[in-house]
Short mmCIF file of C-alpha atoms in Angstrom, two decimals:
data_model
loop_
_atom_site.label_atom_id
_atom_site.label_comp_id
_atom_site.label_asym_id
_atom_site.label_seq_id
_atom_site.Cartn_x
_atom_site.Cartn_y
_atom_site.Cartn_z
CA MET T 12 -10.18 22.77 2.29
CA ALA T 13 -12.68 20.04 2.11
CA LYS T 14 -13.94 18.57 5.31
CA GLU T 15 -12.36 15.21 6.13
CA SER T 16 -14.38 12.00 6.04
CA LYS T 17 -14.69 9.77 8.96
CA GLU T 18 -12.37 7.29 7.17
CA GLU T 19 -9.63 10.04 6.49
CA ILE T 20 -9.83 11.17 10.27
CA LYS T 21 -9.61 7.56 11.38
CA ALA T 22 -6.38 7.02 9.06
CA ARG T 23 -4.73 10.14 10.20
CA TYR T 24 -5.40 9.90 14.09
CA ASN T 25 -5.64 6.22 14.69
CA HIS T 26 -3.16 5.02 17.50
CA LYS T 27 -3.02 1.25 16.76
CA GLU T 28 0.71 1.38 16.64
CA LEU T 29 0.93 2.27 20.42
CA PRO T 30 1.81 -0.64 22.60
CA LYS T 31 -1.00 -1.90 25.00
CA VAL T 32 -0.78 -0.76 28.70
CA LYS T 33 0.74 -3.55 30.67
CA TRP T 34 -1.50 -5.12 33.14
CA TYR T 35 0.71 -4.35 36.18
CA ALA T 36 0.84 -0.48 35.06
CA LEU T 37 -2.97 -0.22 34.74
CA PRO T 38 -3.31 1.42 38.33
CA LEU T 39 -0.68 4.18 37.36
CA TYR T 40 -2.23 4.61 33.91
CA TRP T 41 -5.67 5.18 35.32
CA TYR T 42 -4.21 7.45 37.90
CA ARG T 43 -2.63 9.65 35.23
CA CYS T 44 -5.74 9.75 33.22
CA PHE T 45 -7.41 10.93 36.30
CA ALA T 46 -4.74 13.59 36.93
CA LYS T 47 -5.18 14.86 33.38
CA LEU T 48 -8.76 15.29 33.72
CA PHE T 49 -8.41 16.97 37.25
CA CYS T 50 -5.84 19.40 35.41
CA TYR T 51 -8.44 20.27 32.83
CA LEU T 52 -11.00 21.01 35.39
CA PHE T 53 -8.59 22.94 37.28
CA PHE T 54 -7.67 24.94 34.18
CA GLY T 55 -11.29 25.62 33.35
CA THR T 56 -12.18 26.81 36.77
CA GLY T 57 -9.13 29.04 36.74
CA SER T 58 -10.19 30.56 33.42
CA ILE T 59 -13.47 31.55 34.96
CA VAL T 60 -11.99 32.99 37.90
CA LEU T 61 -9.54 35.19 35.85
CA ALA T 62 -12.41 36.43 33.62
CA LEU T 63 -14.83 37.12 36.47
CA VAL T 64 -12.88 38.04 39.50
CA VAL T 65 -9.22 38.83 38.67
CA PHE T 66 -9.66 40.96 35.26
CA PRO T 67 -12.10 43.39 36.82
CA TRP T 68 -9.92 44.16 39.55
CA ILE T 69 -6.94 44.71 37.23
CA ARG T 70 -9.18 46.78 35.07
CA VAL T 71 -10.14 49.14 38.03
CA PHE T 72 -6.34 49.99 38.72
CA VAL T 73 -4.91 49.75 35.42
CA HIS T 74 -5.81 52.27 32.58
CA PRO T 75 -5.78 52.78 29.66
CA ASN T 76 -6.90 49.57 27.95
CA GLU T 77 -3.65 48.86 26.18
CA LYS T 78 -1.98 48.89 29.53
CA PHE T 79 -4.62 46.68 30.93
CA GLN T 80 -4.10 44.15 28.34
CA ILE T 81 -0.42 43.91 29.00
CA LYS T 82 -0.84 43.42 32.80
CA ALA T 83 -3.69 40.97 32.18
CA ARG T 84 -1.45 38.72 29.78
CA GLU T 85 1.28 39.08 32.26
CA PHE T 86 -1.06 37.52 34.88
CA VAL T 87 -2.36 34.95 32.63
CA SER T 88 1.46 34.03 31.93
CA ALA T 89 2.03 33.62 35.68
CA SER T 90 -1.13 31.82 36.00
CA PHE T 91 -0.12 29.32 33.38
CA ARG T 92 3.21 28.78 35.28
CA MET T 93 1.26 27.95 38.27
CA PHE T 94 -1.04 25.40 36.31
CA THR T 95 2.25 23.79 34.82
CA ASN T 96 3.62 23.46 38.49
CA VAL T 97 0.12 21.93 39.36
CA MET T 98 0.47 19.31 36.47
CA ARG T 99 4.00 18.55 37.66
CA ALA T 100 2.94 18.06 41.07
CA THR T 101 0.22 15.46 40.12
CA GLY T 102 2.91 13.51 38.03
CA ALA T 103 0.97 14.09 34.94
CA ILE T 104 3.92 15.71 33.08
CA SER T 105 7.78 16.53 33.08
CA ILE T 106 9.19 19.70 31.39
CA LYS T 107 12.63 20.55 30.21
CA ILE T 108 13.52 23.92 28.98
CA ASP T 109 16.74 24.72 27.24
CA ASP T 110 17.15 28.15 29.07
CA PRO T 111 14.05 29.51 30.74
CA LYS T 112 15.60 33.24 30.95
CA LYS T 113 15.92 33.41 27.12
CA TYR T 114 12.19 33.11 26.79
CA ARG T 115 11.36 36.04 29.10
CA ASP T 116 13.83 38.22 27.18
CA ILE T 117 12.18 37.67 23.81
CA HIS T 118 10.78 40.95 22.48
CA GLY T 119 8.92 41.95 19.22
CA LYS T 120 8.93 38.52 17.42
CA ILE T 121 6.45 36.23 15.85
CA ILE T 122 6.84 32.97 17.60
CA ILE T 123 5.81 30.06 15.58
CA ALA T 124 5.95 26.46 17.00
CA ASN T 125 4.78 22.86 16.01
CA HIS T 126 1.63 21.62 17.67
CA PRO T 127 1.53 18.00 18.87
CA SER T 128 -0.88 18.70 21.72
CA ILE T 129 -3.56 20.92 23.29
CA LEU T 130 -1.33 22.23 26.00
CA ASP T 131 1.42 23.68 23.78
CA PHE T 132 0.01 27.21 23.87
CA VAL T 133 -0.24 27.22 27.60
CA PHE T 134 3.30 26.16 28.10
CA ILE T 135 4.78 28.61 25.55
CA MET T 136 2.69 31.45 27.00
CA SER T 137 3.85 30.49 30.46
CA LEU T 138 7.44 30.84 29.35
CA VAL T 139 7.00 34.06 27.46
CA PRO T 140 5.23 36.85 29.71
CA ASN T 141 4.73 39.56 27.07
CA ALA T 142 3.15 37.18 24.58
CA ASN T 143 -0.09 37.83 22.58
CA CYS T 144 -1.59 35.00 20.62
CA ILE T 145 -3.90 34.45 17.73
CA VAL T 146 -6.64 31.98 19.00
CA ARG T 147 -9.34 30.12 17.27
CA GLY T 148 -12.65 31.94 17.12
CA GLY T 149 -14.47 28.90 18.41
CA LEU T 150 -12.71 29.28 21.64
CA THR T 151 -14.82 32.21 22.52
CA LYS T 152 -17.67 29.81 22.94
CA THR T 153 -15.90 28.00 25.80
CA VAL T 154 -14.89 28.77 29.36
CA LEU T 155 -12.00 30.59 28.00
CA ALA T 156 -14.08 33.30 26.27
CA GLY T 157 -13.75 35.91 29.16
CA VAL T 158 -9.82 35.60 28.98
CA ILE T 159 -9.51 35.44 25.20
CA LYS T 160 -11.96 38.29 24.44
CA GLN T 161 -10.20 40.76 26.75
CA CYS T 162 -6.50 39.77 26.07
CA TYR T 163 -5.85 38.20 22.81
CA ILE T 164 -6.35 38.26 19.01
CA VAL T 165 -9.16 36.08 17.50
CA ASN T 166 -8.58 34.55 13.95
CA SER T 167 -12.24 35.29 12.89
CA LEU T 168 -11.29 38.97 12.34
CA ASP T 169 -10.89 40.42 9.04
CA PHE T 170 -7.33 39.47 8.05
CA ASP T 171 -6.14 43.21 7.45
CA GLN T 172 -7.50 44.05 10.82
CA LEU T 173 -5.68 40.95 12.25
CA CYS T 174 -2.41 42.17 10.80
CA ARG T 175 -2.78 45.61 11.96
CA LEU T 176 -3.36 44.29 15.52
CA CYS T 177 -0.43 42.07 15.41
CA LYS T 178 1.81 44.82 13.99
CA GLN T 179 0.49 47.17 16.72
CA THR T 180 1.41 44.75 19.63
CA ILE T 181 4.78 43.84 18.11
CA ASP T 182 5.82 47.55 17.84
CA GLU T 183 5.00 47.92 21.38
CA GLY T 184 7.69 45.16 22.06
CA ASN T 185 5.28 42.26 22.55
CA ASN T 186 5.38 38.85 20.88
CA VAL T 187 2.73 37.12 18.85
CA ILE T 188 2.33 33.32 19.05
CA ILE T 189 1.16 31.54 15.99
CA PHE T 190 0.98 27.72 15.15
CA PRO T 191 1.42 27.73 11.41
CA GLU T 192 -0.35 24.34 10.99
CA GLY T 193 -3.62 25.98 12.28
CA THR T 194 -4.41 22.89 14.21
CA ARG T 195 -2.78 20.15 16.19
CA THR T 196 -0.56 17.84 14.23
CA PRO T 197 -2.13 14.38 13.09
CA ARG T 198 -0.48 11.20 14.20
CA HIS T 199 -0.10 10.28 10.72
CA GLY T 200 0.70 12.51 7.61
CA LYS T 201 1.09 16.10 8.15
CA ASN T 202 -1.04 19.41 7.97
CA THR T 203 -0.56 22.04 5.17
CA TYR T 204 1.33 24.94 6.71
CA LYS T 205 -0.86 28.15 6.49
CA LYS T 206 0.62 31.40 5.10
CA GLY T 207 -0.92 33.70 7.81
CA ALA T 208 2.14 33.57 10.12
CA ALA T 209 4.41 34.44 7.22
CA ARG T 210 2.06 37.37 5.97
CA ILE T 211 1.90 38.71 9.41
CA ALA T 212 5.82 38.64 9.80
CA TRP T 213 6.25 40.24 6.38
CA TYR T 214 3.63 43.14 7.18
CA SER T 215 4.99 43.71 10.58
CA GLY T 216 8.67 43.54 9.54
CA CYS T 217 9.71 41.39 12.37
CA ASP T 218 11.81 38.34 12.58
CA VAL T 219 10.36 34.86 13.29
CA LEU T 220 11.39 32.77 16.18
CA PRO T 221 10.63 29.08 15.76
CA ILE T 222 10.20 27.01 19.12
CA LEU T 223 10.27 23.16 19.09
CA VAL T 224 7.65 21.42 21.24
CA GLY T 225 9.66 17.99 21.67
CA GLY T 226 9.46 15.12 24.15
CA ASN T 227 7.56 11.88 23.88
CA ASP T 228 4.23 10.77 22.68
CA LYS T 229 1.38 13.06 23.57
CA TYR T 230 -1.48 10.57 23.00
CA GLY T 231 -4.50 11.79 24.98
CA LEU T 232 -3.79 15.47 24.40
CA GLY T 233 -3.98 15.14 20.40
CA LYS T 234 -6.75 16.10 18.22
CA HIS T 235 -9.55 13.43 18.12
CA ASP T 236 -7.95 11.56 21.17
CA PRO T 237 -10.39 10.09 23.64
CA MET T 238 -10.75 12.41 26.60
CA TRP T 239 -10.08 9.37 28.77
CA SER T 240 -6.72 8.45 27.54
CA TYR T 241 -3.15 8.92 28.13
CA ASN T 242 0.42 7.99 27.01
CA HIS T 243 0.48 4.07 27.40
CA THR T 244 3.88 3.66 28.67
CA GLU T 245 5.00 6.88 30.66
CA LYS T 246 4.05 10.39 31.85
CA TYR T 247 4.11 13.18 29.19
CA LYS T 248 7.47 14.65 28.71
CA TYR T 249 7.90 18.03 27.09
CA VAL T 250 11.21 19.53 25.80
CA PHE T 251 11.17 23.05 24.61
CA THR T 252 13.99 24.24 22.39
CA MET T 253 14.49 27.58 20.52
CA LEU T 254 15.42 26.92 16.94
CA PRO T 255 17.53 29.38 14.72
CA GLU T 256 15.68 32.68 14.14
CA ILE T 257 14.43 33.44 10.61
CA LYS T 258 15.48 36.90 9.61
CA ILE T 259 12.76 38.90 7.82
CA ALA T 260 15.31 41.12 6.03
CA GLU T 261 15.82 38.27 3.67
CA TYR T 262 12.26 38.53 2.42
CA LYS T 263 11.31 42.23 2.56
CA GLU T 264 12.51 43.02 -0.97
CA LEU T 265 10.05 40.22 -2.35
CA SER T 266 6.46 40.88 -3.07
CA GLU T 267 4.00 39.82 -0.48
CA THR T 268 2.80 36.80 -2.27
CA ILE T 269 6.28 35.37 -3.10
CA ALA T 270 7.63 36.33 0.44
CA ALA T 271 4.72 34.39 2.12
CA LYS T 272 5.38 31.37 -0.01
CA ARG T 273 9.01 31.14 0.57
CA LEU T 274 8.70 32.25 4.28
CA THR T 275 6.20 29.64 5.09
CA GLU T 276 8.38 26.90 3.26
CA LYS T 277 11.29 27.91 5.58
CA MET T 278 9.23 27.91 8.76
CA GLU T 279 7.97 24.37 7.83
CA GLU T 280 11.65 23.32 7.06
CA VAL T 281 12.91 24.62 10.27
CA LEU T 282 10.21 23.05 12.49
CA MET T 283 10.05 19.79 10.61
CA ALA T 284 13.99 19.46 11.12
CA GLY T 285 13.49 19.96 14.78
CA VAL T 286 10.60 17.43 14.91
CA LEU T 287 12.74 14.83 12.99
CA GLU T 288 15.75 15.50 15.24
CA ASN T 289 13.62 15.07 18.41
CA ALA T 290 12.35 11.95 17.13
CA LYS T 291 15.74 10.59 16.33
CA ASN T 292 17.49 11.65 19.55
CA TYR T 293 14.47 11.08 22.01
CA VAL T 294 15.60 8.40 24.70
CA THR T 295 13.12 7.79 27.49
CA ASN T 296 15.48 7.50 30.36
CA HIS T 297 17.55 10.64 29.91
CA ASP T 298 17.85 13.22 32.66
CA TRP T 299 14.62 14.97 33.36
CA SER T 300 15.73 17.26 36.13
CA GLU T 301 12.87 19.70 36.28
CA GLN T 302 13.21 23.49 36.08
CA VAL T 303 10.88 25.94 37.69
#
């Protein structure tokens, strides 16, 4: 794909349609911006502590490496749940989950989701304790490097090797989280869905479970959004909903190329239907009773 020009980026990610922050709401708005940045700092610090302090101790007591990775991912999931609660406590977010227990009972699936914000993978991994994840290779050069290299699958690997690793972890009863868009959703237009998730599901012979990341506008957490920015009218509200499962059996008799194309189209159809339904039905003053 050709690199986007500055004009194309500006068109896809501009936020001119957002209402201006009301003058009387400015103190709360600036507080929420500060709370978001505090949470970023908290997350980065926690990642360093996990990699340098917690993981070495887990490695001492848990052998072999496969069992270490399982325990480490479970610890990361618990840490992400704590981080989520910290964000809630600051008033930066609200979260509504259709049934938290269902997420803990997922086994041997490819989990796909739409990708409106930078926090999507954190929240989904906090919900699914036994989840592996395919992460962008560039993240190995950030504060997350120590966690990623020890626990997760990097997308810079040879694709055949990546498929083998995914199948291995799925066969062990774990799940693999993939965002088919490959990057965060632009404010305008849409990303082309990549076939990687479909090819991995076909290779692994496992069903695909779509999860909808719904709620309100995530301005400030999207790609190319200014770091010091936030939703102009209210705090971030997330709704997580399981969508109908896609059965791989319907595609196994097809060739890999045709199966990947049709399965990718089905993934996009299911997720986009969920996104449109969320946009249609979302009302800012509905019940936001929080769930732990």
